[in-house]
Tab-separated table of C-alpha atoms in Angstrom:
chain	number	residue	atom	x	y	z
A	1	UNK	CA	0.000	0.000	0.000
A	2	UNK	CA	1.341	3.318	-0.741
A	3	UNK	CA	2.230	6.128	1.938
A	4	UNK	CA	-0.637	7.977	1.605
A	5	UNK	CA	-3.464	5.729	1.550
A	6	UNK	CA	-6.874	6.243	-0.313
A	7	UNK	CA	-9.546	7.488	1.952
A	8	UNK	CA	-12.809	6.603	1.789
A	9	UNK	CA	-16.586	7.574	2.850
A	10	UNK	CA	-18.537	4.011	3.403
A	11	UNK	CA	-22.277	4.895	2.983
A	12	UNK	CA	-24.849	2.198	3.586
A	13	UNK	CA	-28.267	1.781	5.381
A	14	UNK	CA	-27.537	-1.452	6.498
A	15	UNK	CA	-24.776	-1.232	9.663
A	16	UNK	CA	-22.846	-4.729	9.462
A	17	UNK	CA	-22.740	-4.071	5.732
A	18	UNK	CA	-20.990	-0.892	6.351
A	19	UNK	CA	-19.066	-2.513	9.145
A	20	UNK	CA	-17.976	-5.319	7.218
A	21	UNK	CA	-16.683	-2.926	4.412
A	22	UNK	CA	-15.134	-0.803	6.759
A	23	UNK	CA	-12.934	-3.958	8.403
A	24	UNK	CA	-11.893	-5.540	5.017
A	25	UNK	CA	-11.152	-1.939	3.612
A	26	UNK	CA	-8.992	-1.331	6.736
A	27	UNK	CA	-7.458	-4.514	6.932
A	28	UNK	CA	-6.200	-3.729	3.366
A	29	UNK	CA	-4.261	-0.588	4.580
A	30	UNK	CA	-7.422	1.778	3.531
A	31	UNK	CA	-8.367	4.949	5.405
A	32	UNK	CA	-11.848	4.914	6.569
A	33	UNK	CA	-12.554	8.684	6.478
A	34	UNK	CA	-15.982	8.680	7.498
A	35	UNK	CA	-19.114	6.301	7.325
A	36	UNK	CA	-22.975	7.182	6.598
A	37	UNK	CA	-26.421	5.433	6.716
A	38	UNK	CA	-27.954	7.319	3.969
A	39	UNK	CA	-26.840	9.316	0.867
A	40	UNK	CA	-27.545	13.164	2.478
A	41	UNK	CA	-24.828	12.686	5.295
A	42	UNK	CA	-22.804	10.629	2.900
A	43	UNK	CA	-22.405	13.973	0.674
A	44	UNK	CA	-21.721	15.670	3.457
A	45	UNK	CA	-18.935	13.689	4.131
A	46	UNK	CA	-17.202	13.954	0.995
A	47	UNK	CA	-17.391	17.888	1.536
A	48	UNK	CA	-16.132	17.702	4.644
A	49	UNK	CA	-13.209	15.276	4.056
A	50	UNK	CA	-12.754	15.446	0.256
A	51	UNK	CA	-11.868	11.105	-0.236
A	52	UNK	CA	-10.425	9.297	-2.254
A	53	UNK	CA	-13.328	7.427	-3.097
A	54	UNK	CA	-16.898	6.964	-1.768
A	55	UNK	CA	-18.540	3.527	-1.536
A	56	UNK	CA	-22.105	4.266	-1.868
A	57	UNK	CA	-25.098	1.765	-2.036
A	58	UNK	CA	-27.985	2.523	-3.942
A	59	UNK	CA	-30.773	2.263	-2.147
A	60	UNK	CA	-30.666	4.898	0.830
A	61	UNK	CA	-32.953	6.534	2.839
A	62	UNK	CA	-33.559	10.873	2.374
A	63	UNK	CA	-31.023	10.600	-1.138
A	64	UNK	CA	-30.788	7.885	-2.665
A	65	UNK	CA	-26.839	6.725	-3.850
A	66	UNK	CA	-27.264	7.987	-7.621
A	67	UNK	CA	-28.738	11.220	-6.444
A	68	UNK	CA	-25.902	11.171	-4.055
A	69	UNK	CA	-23.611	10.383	-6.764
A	70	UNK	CA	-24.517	13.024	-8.705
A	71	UNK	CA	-23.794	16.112	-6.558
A	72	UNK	CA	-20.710	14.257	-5.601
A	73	UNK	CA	-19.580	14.020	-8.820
A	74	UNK	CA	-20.990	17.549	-10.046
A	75	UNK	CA	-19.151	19.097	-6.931
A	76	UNK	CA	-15.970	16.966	-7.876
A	77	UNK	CA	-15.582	16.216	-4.242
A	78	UNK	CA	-13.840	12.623	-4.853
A	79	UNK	CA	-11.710	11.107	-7.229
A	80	UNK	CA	-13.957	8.009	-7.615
A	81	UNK	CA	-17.337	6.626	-6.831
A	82	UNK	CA	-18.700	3.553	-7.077
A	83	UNK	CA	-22.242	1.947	-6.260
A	84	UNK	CA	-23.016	-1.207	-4.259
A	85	UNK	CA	-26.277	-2.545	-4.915
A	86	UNK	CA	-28.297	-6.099	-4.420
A	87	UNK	CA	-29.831	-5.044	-8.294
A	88	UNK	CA	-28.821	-6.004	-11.565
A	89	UNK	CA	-31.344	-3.121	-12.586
A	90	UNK	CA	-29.875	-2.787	-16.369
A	91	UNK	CA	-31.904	0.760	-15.449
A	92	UNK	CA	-29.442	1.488	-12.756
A	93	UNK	CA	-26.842	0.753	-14.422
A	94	UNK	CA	-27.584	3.223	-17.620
A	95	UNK	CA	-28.283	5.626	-14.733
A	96	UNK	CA	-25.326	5.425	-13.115
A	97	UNK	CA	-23.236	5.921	-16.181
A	98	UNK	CA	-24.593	9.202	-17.569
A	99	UNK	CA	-23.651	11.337	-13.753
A	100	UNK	CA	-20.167	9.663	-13.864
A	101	UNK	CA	-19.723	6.656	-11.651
A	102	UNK	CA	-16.633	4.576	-11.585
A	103	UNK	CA	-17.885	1.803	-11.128
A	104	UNK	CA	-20.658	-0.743	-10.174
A	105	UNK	CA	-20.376	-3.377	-7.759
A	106	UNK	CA	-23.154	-5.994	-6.954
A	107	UNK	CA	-23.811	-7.573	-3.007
A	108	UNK	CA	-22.496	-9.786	-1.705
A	109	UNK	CA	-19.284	-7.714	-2.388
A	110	UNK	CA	-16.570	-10.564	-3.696
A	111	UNK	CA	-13.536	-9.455	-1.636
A	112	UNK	CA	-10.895	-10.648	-3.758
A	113	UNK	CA	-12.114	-8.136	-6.316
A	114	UNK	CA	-12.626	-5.724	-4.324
A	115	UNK	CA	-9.214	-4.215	-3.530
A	116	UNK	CA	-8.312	-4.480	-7.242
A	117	UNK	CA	-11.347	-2.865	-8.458
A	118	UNK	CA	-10.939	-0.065	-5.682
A	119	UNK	CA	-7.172	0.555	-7.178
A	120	UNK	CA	-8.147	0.670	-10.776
A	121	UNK	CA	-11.446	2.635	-10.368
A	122	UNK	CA	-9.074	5.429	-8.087
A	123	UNK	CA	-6.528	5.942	-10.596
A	124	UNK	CA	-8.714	6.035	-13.307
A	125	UNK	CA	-10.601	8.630	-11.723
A	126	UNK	CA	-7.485	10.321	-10.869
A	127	UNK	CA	-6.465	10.624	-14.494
A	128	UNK	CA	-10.255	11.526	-15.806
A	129	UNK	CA	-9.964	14.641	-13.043
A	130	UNK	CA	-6.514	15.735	-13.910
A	131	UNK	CA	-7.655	15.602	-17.721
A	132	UNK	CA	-11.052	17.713	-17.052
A	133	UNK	CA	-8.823	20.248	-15.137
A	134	UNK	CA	-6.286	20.441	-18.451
A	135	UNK	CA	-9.073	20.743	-20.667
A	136	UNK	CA	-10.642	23.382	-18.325
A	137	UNK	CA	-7.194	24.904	-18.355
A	138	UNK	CA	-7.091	24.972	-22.630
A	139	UNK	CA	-10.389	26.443	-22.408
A	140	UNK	CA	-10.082	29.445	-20.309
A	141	UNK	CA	-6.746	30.293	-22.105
A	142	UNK	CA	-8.313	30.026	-25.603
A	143	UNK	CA	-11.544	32.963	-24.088
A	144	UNK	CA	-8.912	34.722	-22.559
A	145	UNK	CA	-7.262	34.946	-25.870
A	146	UNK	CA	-10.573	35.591	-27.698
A	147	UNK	CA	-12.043	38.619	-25.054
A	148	UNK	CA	-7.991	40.503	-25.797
A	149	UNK	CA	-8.201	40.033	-29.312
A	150	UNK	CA	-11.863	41.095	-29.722
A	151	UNK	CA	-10.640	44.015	-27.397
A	152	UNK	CA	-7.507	44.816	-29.626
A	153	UNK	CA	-9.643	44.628	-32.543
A	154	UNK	CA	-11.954	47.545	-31.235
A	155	UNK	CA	-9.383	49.472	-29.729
A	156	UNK	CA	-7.449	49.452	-32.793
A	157	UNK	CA	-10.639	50.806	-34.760
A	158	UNK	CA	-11.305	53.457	-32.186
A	159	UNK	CA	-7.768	54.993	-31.407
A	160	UNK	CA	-6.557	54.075	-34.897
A	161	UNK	CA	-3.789	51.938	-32.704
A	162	UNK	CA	-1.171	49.388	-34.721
A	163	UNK	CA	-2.622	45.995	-33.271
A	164	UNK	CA	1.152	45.905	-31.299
A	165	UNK	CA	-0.067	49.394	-29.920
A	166	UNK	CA	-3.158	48.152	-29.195
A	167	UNK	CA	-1.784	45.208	-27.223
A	168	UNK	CA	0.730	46.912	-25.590
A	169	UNK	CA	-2.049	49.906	-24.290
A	170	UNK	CA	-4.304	46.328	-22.977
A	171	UNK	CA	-1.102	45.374	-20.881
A	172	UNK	CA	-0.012	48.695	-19.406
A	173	UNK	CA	-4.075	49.222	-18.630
A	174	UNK	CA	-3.689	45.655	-16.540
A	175	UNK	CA	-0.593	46.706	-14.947
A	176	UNK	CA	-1.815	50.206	-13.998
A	177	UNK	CA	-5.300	48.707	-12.424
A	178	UNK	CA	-3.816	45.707	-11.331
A	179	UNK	CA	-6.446	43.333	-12.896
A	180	UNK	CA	-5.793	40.854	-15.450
A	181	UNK	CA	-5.096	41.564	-19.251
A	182	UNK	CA	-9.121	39.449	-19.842
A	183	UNK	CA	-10.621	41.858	-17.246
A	184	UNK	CA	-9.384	44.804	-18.782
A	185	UNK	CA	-10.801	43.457	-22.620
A	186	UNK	CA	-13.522	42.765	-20.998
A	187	UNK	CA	-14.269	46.411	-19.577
A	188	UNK	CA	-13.194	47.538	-23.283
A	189	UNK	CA	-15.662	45.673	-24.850
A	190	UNK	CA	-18.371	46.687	-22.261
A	191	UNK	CA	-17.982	50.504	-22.144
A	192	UNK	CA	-19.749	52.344	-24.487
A	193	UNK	CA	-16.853	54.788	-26.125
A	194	UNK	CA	-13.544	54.576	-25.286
A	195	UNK	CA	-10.783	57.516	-23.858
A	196	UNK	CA	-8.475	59.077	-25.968
């Protein structure tokens, strides 16, 4: 097991099922973070403690696990999530794919499986996240390239600026108020004439 170990959030109405999970999980070197009987303190847990992963089973009192799931994985509080259910609902399943789940895992919970599945499902959640945030990343560069260069353009129409003058009068503006060259193309392209 590595130095930092993944931590968890068990959440289960049944207690010896959560009990059970949260010995073998344990046993394996696993930090049990927190545990919860139904899916509304069980997404309070992952804000509060951020895991790893969270076990959740499907059927929960007050939220269910996929609704659960959901704002989990909307809030990107964990790296992984994966159900544990009795069902082999095929609707559960498609459910449980579209908001972003990891993976699926039927009761009784085969424990040789288990620890593998828990280290593949991580990782790969792990990687997904770290991708999202690059792509995020790409994204805001490319509008904050877009807002300057729609701001250049109209500056450079107005003032009658070179497009290097233009740039250059977008930097020293971001210097001067201390706000970012995108701010300062943004108020450009908002205000109705600009200075000389």
């Amino acid at each position: 097991m590595a130095q930092n170990p993944i931590s968890i959030v068990i959440a289960d109405d049944e207690p010896i099922t959560r009990m059970d999970l949260h010995e073998l999980l344990s046993a394996a070197g696993y930090k049990i973070v927190a545990e919860a009987g139904d899916g509304f303190d069980a997404l309070e847990a992952c804000r509060k403690f951020r895991p790893n992963l969270a076990l959740l089973d499907i059927r929960m009192p007050l939220l269910d696990g996929l609704s659960a799931a959901k704002m989990i994985s909307d809030e990107e509080l964990v790296d992984a999530i994966v159900i544990l259910t009795a069902y082999r609902d095929v609707e559960f399943i498609n459910d449980a794919k579209t908001i972003g789940i990891s993976g699926y895992l039927v009761k009784p919970i085969d424990e040789k499986s288990l620890i593998p599945s828990i280290e593949v499902m991580v990782e790969r959640g792990r990687e997904f996240k770290k991708l999202r945030r690059e792509m995020q990343r790409t994204s805001n560069r490319l509008n904050n390239r877009s807002t300057i260069e729609r701001a250049k353009g109209r500056i450079m129409e107005e003032q009658n600026m070179s497009e290097n003058q233009a740039y250059t009068y977008i930097r020293e503006m971001s210097l001067e108020k201390g706000l970012s060259m995108r701010d300062i193309s943004e108020i450009i392209l908002k205000s109705k004439k600009l200075g000389s």
